[in-house]
């Protein structure tokens, strides 16, 4: 089956739940010369050229994030993602080398951990399903039409650059469509746009992949710029490795 966007984009999407309005650009519609299934096959070959990711059982990735702050220095944090097939993952945010927050999903359970307050909250059914949906993006067996309520392919031209555009509708009514822009020459995703409701607030999310690098045989988005409700964050991958040894305890909540 087709691999989707892989672990780095998966981690970027998880940042939606860890919580920077997107710019308006003219999109000129252009025809497409490919089906969505054919595009996904080409994306798989572009991002996993050796097939190592599709065969991997686990991976570990570390990122550094820098978030702009008004009249202050940027907030710099480290994020570590650990994933084990089929759908166990943890995402831990560190500040000054101390764990700050974490999200853990293991089988039918999920938790959010606040390390400073030494508090763990179990996710409800809706929250858990949303996170498990995101974890399925990292699965080699997933396709857009499996994950989303619907997925349609179109084409567009922005500032003279041609893209395939995948518009995905979510099953949750308060989640806006997710739009994925794929480079028509390299078949690499270059941009994610979506919106969702968090409490009484509407969040607009726009993430651009600025640079790819080949790490452990996988094409990884090394540098990403995200704007979420006017707040800009840059993310840089500092470490990525397939088939790392991960303790089962990683996918359980911390004991305070």
Short mmCIF file of C-alpha atoms in Angstrom, two decimals:
data_model
loop_
_atom_site.label_atom_id
_atom_site.label_comp_id
_atom_site.label_asym_id
_atom_site.label_seq_id
_atom_site.Cartn_x
_atom_site.Cartn_y
_atom_site.Cartn_z
CA UNK A 1 0.00 0.00 0.00
CA UNK A 2 0.97 3.64 -0.23
CA UNK A 3 2.96 5.51 2.38
CA UNK A 4 1.78 9.02 3.09
CA UNK A 5 3.84 11.90 4.37
CA UNK A 6 6.02 10.05 6.79
CA UNK A 7 7.20 10.78 10.32
CA UNK A 8 8.36 14.38 10.08
CA UNK A 9 5.05 15.63 8.71
CA UNK A 10 3.35 13.43 11.26
CA UNK A 11 5.23 15.23 14.02
CA UNK A 12 4.30 18.58 12.55
CA UNK A 13 0.65 17.59 12.65
CA UNK A 14 0.94 16.42 16.23
CA UNK A 15 2.07 19.95 17.10
CA UNK A 16 -1.50 21.01 16.39
CA UNK A 17 -2.50 19.22 19.56
CA UNK A 18 0.49 20.48 21.52
CA UNK A 19 -0.42 24.07 21.05
CA UNK A 20 1.33 29.26 14.62
CA UNK A 21 -3.28 33.12 10.25
CA UNK A 22 -2.17 31.95 6.90
CA UNK A 23 -1.40 34.36 4.09
CA UNK A 24 -3.83 34.70 1.21
CA UNK A 25 -2.34 33.82 -2.16
CA UNK A 26 -3.78 33.60 -5.62
CA UNK A 27 -4.17 29.99 -6.73
CA UNK A 28 -4.59 29.54 -10.47
CA UNK A 29 -6.40 26.25 -11.20
CA UNK A 30 -4.57 23.98 -13.64
CA UNK A 31 -5.46 20.47 -14.90
CA UNK A 32 -3.96 17.31 -13.45
CA UNK A 33 -2.48 14.45 -15.46
CA UNK A 34 -2.55 11.78 -12.78
CA UNK A 35 -4.92 10.04 -10.35
CA UNK A 36 -4.65 10.38 -6.59
CA UNK A 37 -3.57 6.75 -6.30
CA UNK A 38 -0.82 7.27 -8.89
CA UNK A 39 0.34 10.41 -7.10
CA UNK A 40 0.57 8.57 -3.79
CA UNK A 41 2.74 5.90 -5.43
CA UNK A 42 5.10 8.57 -6.76
CA UNK A 43 5.18 10.28 -3.36
CA UNK A 44 6.08 6.97 -1.74
CA UNK A 45 9.03 6.47 -4.09
CA UNK A 46 10.17 10.08 -3.61
CA UNK A 47 10.08 9.99 0.19
CA UNK A 48 11.05 6.35 0.77
CA UNK A 49 13.32 5.58 -2.21
CA UNK A 50 14.91 2.49 -0.64
CA UNK A 51 11.75 1.16 1.02
CA UNK A 52 13.42 1.19 4.44
CA UNK A 53 10.73 3.26 6.12
CA UNK A 54 7.96 0.95 4.91
CA UNK A 55 9.75 -2.01 6.52
CA UNK A 56 10.80 -0.26 9.73
CA UNK A 57 9.21 -1.22 13.04
CA UNK A 58 10.13 1.95 14.93
CA UNK A 59 11.73 5.34 14.52
CA UNK A 60 13.02 8.13 16.74
CA UNK A 61 13.20 11.76 15.66
CA UNK A 62 14.34 14.90 17.43
CA UNK A 63 13.53 18.45 16.39
CA UNK A 64 14.35 21.95 17.57
CA UNK A 65 11.54 24.51 17.43
CA UNK A 66 11.90 28.28 17.60
CA UNK A 67 8.72 30.30 18.17
CA UNK A 68 8.66 34.08 17.71
CA UNK A 69 7.52 36.15 20.69
CA UNK A 70 6.49 39.80 20.74
CA UNK A 71 9.23 42.03 22.19
CA UNK A 72 11.14 39.03 23.45
CA UNK A 73 13.64 36.45 22.30
CA UNK A 74 12.23 33.41 20.47
CA UNK A 75 11.12 30.47 22.58
CA UNK A 76 13.39 27.52 21.78
CA UNK A 77 12.30 23.98 22.61
CA UNK A 78 13.31 20.45 21.74
CA UNK A 79 10.74 17.89 20.61
CA UNK A 80 11.31 14.14 20.57
CA UNK A 81 8.99 11.78 18.71
CA UNK A 82 9.05 8.01 19.12
CA UNK A 83 6.85 5.75 17.03
CA UNK A 84 6.26 2.00 17.00
CA UNK A 85 4.03 0.11 14.62
CA UNK A 86 1.18 -0.20 14.38
CA UNK A 87 0.06 2.96 16.17
CA UNK A 88 1.97 3.67 19.38
CA UNK A 89 3.72 7.00 19.70
CA UNK A 90 4.97 9.56 22.17
CA UNK A 91 5.77 13.22 21.65
CA UNK A 92 7.73 14.97 24.40
CA UNK A 93 8.58 18.66 24.49
CA UNK A 94 11.68 19.77 26.40
CA UNK A 95 12.74 23.21 27.60
CA UNK A 96 16.23 23.73 29.04
CA UNK A 97 16.69 19.95 28.77
CA UNK A 98 13.78 19.33 31.14
CA UNK A 99 10.56 17.63 29.97
CA UNK A 100 7.75 20.15 29.71
CA UNK A 101 4.81 18.27 28.22
CA UNK A 102 4.05 15.00 26.52
CA UNK A 103 1.45 13.14 24.49
CA UNK A 104 1.31 9.37 24.53
CA UNK A 105 -0.89 6.95 22.62
CA UNK A 106 -0.82 3.20 23.15
CA UNK A 107 -3.45 0.92 21.62
CA UNK A 108 -6.81 2.10 22.97
CA UNK A 109 -5.51 4.65 25.47
CA UNK A 110 -3.96 8.09 25.29
CA UNK A 111 -2.67 10.64 27.77
CA UNK A 112 -1.40 14.23 28.02
CA UNK A 113 1.33 14.79 30.61
CA UNK A 114 2.24 18.09 32.27
CA UNK A 115 5.67 17.52 33.78
CA UNK A 116 5.91 20.84 35.59
CA UNK A 117 2.59 20.35 37.36
CA UNK A 118 3.22 16.62 37.65
CA UNK A 119 -0.19 15.87 36.24
CA UNK A 120 -1.51 13.32 33.71
CA UNK A 121 -4.88 13.60 31.98
CA UNK A 122 -6.36 10.69 30.04
CA UNK A 123 -7.71 11.59 26.61
CA UNK A 124 -11.40 11.15 25.95
CA UNK A 125 -12.68 9.09 23.04
CA UNK A 126 -12.85 11.96 20.54
CA UNK A 127 -9.37 13.26 21.36
CA UNK A 128 -7.91 9.78 21.17
CA UNK A 129 -9.49 9.09 17.79
CA UNK A 130 -8.07 12.35 16.42
CA UNK A 131 -4.57 11.44 17.56
CA UNK A 132 -4.87 7.88 16.29
CA UNK A 133 -5.94 9.31 12.94
CA UNK A 134 -2.72 11.31 12.89
CA UNK A 135 -0.67 8.29 13.85
CA UNK A 136 -2.12 6.41 10.89
CA UNK A 137 -0.52 9.02 8.63
CA UNK A 138 2.84 7.55 9.62
CA UNK A 139 1.75 4.03 8.70
CA UNK A 140 3.00 2.55 5.41
CA UNK A 141 -0.41 0.91 4.93
CA UNK A 142 -2.42 4.14 4.95
CA UNK A 143 -3.95 6.10 2.11
CA UNK A 144 -5.67 9.47 2.17
CA UNK A 145 -9.04 7.94 1.39
CA UNK A 146 -8.64 5.50 4.27
CA UNK A 147 -7.83 8.20 6.80
CA UNK A 148 -10.14 11.03 5.76
CA UNK A 149 -13.85 11.12 4.98
CA UNK A 150 -12.91 12.08 1.42
CA UNK A 151 -9.83 13.12 -0.54
CA UNK A 152 -9.84 14.82 -3.94
CA UNK A 153 -6.99 15.75 -6.27
CA UNK A 154 -6.71 19.01 -8.22
CA UNK A 155 -3.94 21.21 -9.57
CA UNK A 156 -2.90 24.80 -8.95
CA UNK A 157 -0.21 27.33 -9.79
CA UNK A 158 1.08 29.71 -7.10
CA UNK A 159 3.66 32.38 -7.94
CA UNK A 160 4.57 30.51 -11.13
CA UNK A 161 5.09 27.17 -9.35
CA UNK A 162 2.88 24.16 -10.18
CA UNK A 163 1.48 21.88 -7.50
CA UNK A 164 -0.80 18.92 -7.08
CA UNK A 165 -3.35 19.83 -4.42
CA UNK A 166 -5.00 17.17 -2.26
CA UNK A 167 -8.10 18.40 -0.42
CA UNK A 168 -9.07 16.14 2.48
CA UNK A 169 -12.33 16.40 4.42
CA UNK A 170 -12.38 15.21 8.01
CA UNK A 171 -15.05 13.15 9.69
CA UNK A 172 -15.24 15.65 12.55
CA UNK A 173 -17.63 18.53 11.71
CA UNK A 174 -15.58 21.16 13.57
CA UNK A 175 -12.43 20.34 11.60
CA UNK A 176 -11.87 22.35 8.44
CA UNK A 177 -10.47 20.74 5.28
CA UNK A 178 -6.81 19.82 5.13
CA UNK A 179 -5.05 20.94 1.94
CA UNK A 180 -1.76 19.35 0.94
CA UNK A 181 0.38 20.88 -1.82
CA UNK A 182 2.75 18.50 -3.60
CA UNK A 183 5.60 19.57 -5.89
CA UNK A 184 4.72 18.40 -9.41
CA UNK A 185 8.35 17.75 -10.33
CA UNK A 186 9.75 16.16 -7.17
CA UNK A 187 6.49 14.61 -5.85
CA UNK A 188 7.38 15.87 -2.37
CA UNK A 189 4.80 17.57 -0.11
CA UNK A 190 5.64 21.24 0.28
CA UNK A 191 2.77 22.69 2.28
CA UNK A 192 -0.07 21.80 4.68
CA UNK A 193 -3.03 24.07 5.42
CA UNK A 194 -5.91 23.37 7.76
CA UNK A 195 -8.15 24.91 10.40
CA UNK A 196 -9.78 23.45 13.46
CA UNK A 197 -11.69 24.42 16.57
CA UNK A 198 -9.98 24.36 19.96
CA UNK A 199 -12.51 25.17 22.65
CA UNK A 200 -14.16 28.41 21.57
CA UNK A 201 -11.26 29.41 19.33
CA UNK A 202 -10.69 28.79 15.64
CA UNK A 203 -7.11 27.89 14.72
CA UNK A 204 -5.68 28.51 11.24
CA UNK A 205 -2.59 26.44 10.50
CA UNK A 206 -0.19 26.82 7.56
CA UNK A 207 3.01 24.76 7.42
CA UNK A 208 5.62 25.02 4.64
CA UNK A 209 8.45 22.57 4.16
CA UNK A 210 11.52 24.61 3.27
CA UNK A 211 14.15 21.88 2.95
CA UNK A 212 14.34 18.10 2.56
CA UNK A 213 17.33 15.88 3.39
CA UNK A 214 17.94 12.15 3.06
CA UNK A 215 18.28 10.66 6.56
CA UNK A 216 18.66 6.93 7.14
CA UNK A 217 17.39 6.32 3.62
CA UNK A 218 14.25 8.45 4.08
CA UNK A 219 13.59 11.89 2.59
CA UNK A 220 12.85 13.97 5.69
CA UNK A 221 11.51 17.56 5.85
CA UNK A 222 14.55 19.00 7.61
CA UNK A 223 13.34 22.59 7.89
CA UNK A 224 9.71 23.69 8.25
CA UNK A 225 8.07 27.09 8.80
CA UNK A 226 4.64 27.15 10.42
CA UNK A 227 2.25 30.04 11.00
CA UNK A 228 -0.57 29.38 13.44
CA UNK A 229 -2.97 32.26 14.12
CA UNK A 230 -0.25 34.77 13.36
CA UNK A 231 2.49 33.09 15.40
CA UNK A 232 5.52 31.92 13.42
CA UNK A 233 7.51 28.84 14.34
CA UNK A 234 10.51 27.27 12.60
CA UNK A 235 11.33 23.59 13.07
CA UNK A 236 14.64 21.86 12.31
CA UNK A 237 15.19 18.10 12.46
CA UNK A 238 18.38 17.33 14.39
CA UNK A 239 18.17 13.52 14.61
CA UNK A 240 16.32 10.77 12.77
CA UNK A 241 16.85 7.02 12.94
CA UNK A 242 14.84 3.96 11.91
CA UNK A 243 14.49 0.78 13.96
CA UNK A 244 15.66 2.31 17.22
CA UNK A 245 15.27 0.34 20.44
CA UNK A 246 12.27 1.79 22.27
CA UNK A 247 11.17 0.57 25.68
CA UNK A 248 7.47 -0.36 25.96
CA UNK A 249 7.41 1.97 28.99
CA UNK A 250 7.78 4.89 26.54
CA UNK A 251 4.17 4.42 25.52
CA UNK A 252 2.81 4.56 29.06
CA UNK A 253 2.11 7.75 31.04
CA UNK A 254 4.78 8.98 33.46
CA UNK A 255 4.39 8.11 37.14
CA UNK A 256 4.54 11.20 39.33
#
